[in-house]
Coordinates of C-alpha atoms and ligand atoms in Angstrom, one line a residue:
M13 CA 0.0 0.0 0.0
F14 CA 2.8 2.4 0.9
T15 CA 6.5 2.1 0.2
E16 CA 9.2 3.0 2.7
D17 CA 9.9 6.2 0.7
Q18 CA 6.3 7.2 0.6
I19 CA 6.0 6.8 4.4
K20 CA 9.2 8.7 5.0
A21 CA 8.0 11.6 2.9
R22 CA 4.6 11.8 4.6
V23 CA 6.1 11.5 8.1
R24 CA 8.4 14.5 7.2
E25 CA 5.3 16.5 6.2
L26 CA 3.4 15.5 9.3
G27 CA 6.4 16.8 11.4
Q28 CA 6.0 20.1 9.7
E29 CA 2.2 20.2 10.2
I30 CA 2.7 19.4 13.9
R31 CA 5.4 22.0 14.2
A32 CA 3.1 24.6 12.5
V33 CA 0.4 24.0 15.1
F34 CA 2.5 23.6 18.3
G35 CA 5.0 26.4 17.5
D36 CA 8.4 26.4 19.3
G37 CA 7.2 25.4 22.8
E38 CA 7.7 22.2 24.7
F39 CA 5.0 19.5 24.4
T40 CA 4.6 15.9 25.6
I41 CA 4.3 13.0 23.1
I42 CA 2.3 10.0 24.3
S43 CA 2.5 7.0 22.1
I44 CA 0.3 3.9 22.1
I45 CA 2.7 1.0 21.7
N46 CA 3.5 -1.4 20.2
G47 CA 1.8 -0.5 17.0
A48 CA 2.9 3.2 17.0
V49 CA 6.5 2.4 17.9
M50 CA 8.1 2.9 14.4
F51 CA 5.9 5.8 13.5
T52 CA 6.7 7.6 16.8
A53 CA 10.4 6.9 16.4
D54 CA 10.5 8.4 12.9
L55 CA 8.0 11.3 13.6
M56 CA 9.8 12.5 16.7
R57 CA 13.0 12.9 14.6
E58 CA 11.1 15.2 12.3
I59 CA 10.1 17.5 15.2
D60 CA 12.8 19.7 16.6
N61 CA 10.7 21.1 19.5
P62 CA 11.7 20.1 23.0
V63 CA 9.5 17.1 23.7
R64 CA 8.9 14.6 26.5
I65 CA 8.0 11.1 25.3
R66 CA 6.0 8.4 27.2
S67 CA 4.1 5.4 26.1
Y68 CA 0.8 3.5 26.8
G69 CA 0.8 -0.2 26.3
E70 CA -2.3 -1.3 24.6
Q71 CA -3.5 -4.7 23.6
T72 CA -6.3 -5.0 21.1
K73 CA -8.4 -8.2 21.2
S74 CA -10.3 -9.2 18.1
V75 CA -13.5 -8.9 20.2
G76 CA -14.3 -6.7 23.1
A77 CA -12.8 -3.5 24.4
P78 CA -9.1 -2.4 24.1
Q79 CA -7.1 -3.1 27.2
I80 CA -4.5 -0.8 28.6
V81 CA -1.6 -3.1 29.8
S82 CA 0.6 -0.3 31.2
S83 CA -0.4 3.1 32.3
L84 CA 1.0 6.6 32.2
T85 CA 3.6 7.5 34.9
I86 CA 4.3 11.0 33.9
D87 CA 2.7 14.2 35.1
I88 CA 1.0 15.9 32.2
K89 CA -1.1 18.4 34.2
G90 CA -1.0 21.8 32.4
R91 CA 1.1 20.3 29.5
H92 CA 0.4 20.3 25.8
V93 CA 0.0 16.7 24.8
L94 CA 0.2 15.0 21.4
L95 CA -1.2 11.5 21.5
I96 CA 0.0 9.2 18.7
D97 CA -1.4 5.9 17.5
D98 CA -0.6 3.8 14.4
I99 CA -4.1 3.4 13.0
L100 CA -7.6 4.7 13.6
D101 CA -10.1 2.0 12.9
T102 CA -13.3 1.7 15.0
G103 CA -12.1 4.6 17.2
K104 CA -12.4 2.7 20.4
T105 CA -8.7 2.7 21.4
I106 CA -8.0 6.4 20.9
T107 CA -11.3 7.3 22.5
L108 CA -10.4 5.3 25.6
V109 CA -6.9 6.6 25.8
S110 CA -7.9 10.2 25.1
G111 CA -10.3 9.9 28.0
L112 CA -7.6 8.7 30.3
V113 CA -5.3 11.5 29.2
R114 CA -8.0 14.1 29.6
K115 CA -8.6 13.1 33.2
L116 CA -5.0 14.1 34.0
N117 CA -5.8 17.7 33.0
P118 CA -3.4 18.5 30.2
A119 CA -3.4 22.1 28.9
S120 CA -4.4 20.7 25.5
L121 CA -4.7 17.3 23.8
R122 CA -4.2 16.7 20.1
T123 CA -4.1 13.3 18.3
C124 CA -2.0 12.0 15.5
V125 CA -2.4 8.8 13.6
L126 CA -0.4 7.4 10.6
L127 CA -3.4 5.7 9.1
D128 CA -7.1 6.4 9.2
K129 CA -9.5 3.7 8.0
I130 CA -12.4 5.8 7.1
G131 CA -15.8 4.2 7.1
R132 CA -14.9 1.8 9.9
R133 CA -15.7 4.1 12.8
E134 CA -18.0 2.8 15.6
V135 CA -17.2 5.7 17.9
P136 CA -17.0 9.1 16.2
F137 CA -13.5 10.4 16.3
D138 CA -11.4 12.7 14.1
A139 CA -7.6 12.9 14.6
D140 CA -6.0 16.3 14.4
F141 CA -3.2 14.9 12.2
V142 CA -3.6 12.0 9.8
G143 CA -0.8 10.5 7.6
F144 CA -2.9 8.6 5.1
K145 CA -6.6 7.8 4.7
I146 CA -7.0 4.2 3.7
P147 CA -9.8 1.8 2.6
D148 CA -11.1 -1.0 4.8
K149 CA -8.2 -3.5 4.4
F150 CA -6.2 -5.2 7.1
V151 CA -2.7 -3.8 6.9
V152 CA 0.6 -4.8 8.4
G153 CA 4.2 -3.5 8.5
Y154 CA 5.9 -0.3 9.9
G155 CA 4.8 -1.3 13.4
L156 CA 1.4 -2.7 12.5
D157 CA 1.0 -6.4 13.3
F158 CA -1.1 -9.5 12.7
A159 CA -0.6 -11.8 15.8
E160 CA 2.6 -9.8 16.6
R161 CA 4.0 -10.6 13.1
Y162 CA 5.1 -8.3 10.3
R163 CA 5.9 -5.3 12.6
N164 CA 9.4 -5.1 11.2
L165 CA 8.4 -4.6 7.5
P166 CA 9.7 -1.2 6.4
C167 CA 6.7 -0.7 4.2
I168 CA 2.9 -1.0 4.8
G169 CA 1.0 -3.8 2.9
V170 CA -2.4 -5.4 2.8
L171 CA -2.3 -8.8 4.5
S172 CA -3.7 -11.4 2.2
P173 CA -6.9 -12.9 3.7
R174 CA -5.4 -16.4 3.3
L175 CA -2.8 -15.4 5.8
Q176 CA -5.3 -14.1 8.3
N177 CA -5.7 -17.3 10.2
P178 CA -5.1 -16.7 14.0
T179 CA -5.2 -20.3 14.9
A180 CA -2.2 -21.0 12.6
W181 CA -0.2 -18.3 14.3
A182 CA -1.2 -19.1 17.9
Ligands
IMP49 P1 -9.6 0.8 17.0 O1 -9.7 0.8 18.5 O2 -10.7 -0.1 16.4 O3 -9.7 2.2 16.4 O4 -8.3 0.1 16.5 C1 -7.1 0.7 16.7 C2 -6.1 -0.4 17.0 O5 -6.4 -1.7 16.3 C3 -4.8 0.1 16.4 O6 -4.0 0.7 17.4 C4 -4.2 -1.2 15.9 O7 -3.4 -1.8 16.9 C5 -5.3 -2.2 15.6 N1 -5.7 -2.2 14.2 C6 -6.8 -1.8 13.6 N2 -6.7 -2.0 12.2 C7 -5.6 -2.6 12.0 C8 -4.9 -3.1 10.8 O8 -5.4 -3.0 9.7 N3 -3.7 -3.7 11.0 C9 -3.1 -3.9 12.2 N4 -3.7 -3.4 13.3 C10 -4.9 -2.8 13.2
MG50 MG1 -2.6 -0.5 18.5

């Protein structure tokens, strides 16, 4: 779907878009790992503001609600926060994590996703910064996984339905 070069070019632009909105000041990046790990690592190098970085561990089950497996241990009260995830799908994960972040009284909260699967939303949610809008296909690579596989691919590709067999990977 996207080559390594296409991702790199878009991540660079996103860095500039973020910079244009946040100005020169310090802000705090919160990343939802593991999916957003590569995106966050590349995006943070395109932003030359002073930033603080922390992560949320999230585990998405195929059914049911997203689970937070490690929580935030940084004080974000009164701070400007940029919350990063790999992909916006039903909207449940980012809605849940945004709610947790908001409870900690940040000065502002903005969200950034590399991919936005439009037309899949179950909870209404618009991210402030979006890398690419994509159709409803299961994608892997550049941090995105299927059963923890394929995260290390430098590009993003559609996973063939014949490879989407969880029991074979268990
Ligand atoms: P949501 O809570 O349904 O918006 O889903 C967001 C999470 O589901 C992301 O953080 C991903 O971990 C995972 N996810 C959704 N779609 C895909 C996909 O196409 N490939 C890999 N992971 C996905
Ligand atoms: Mg995820």
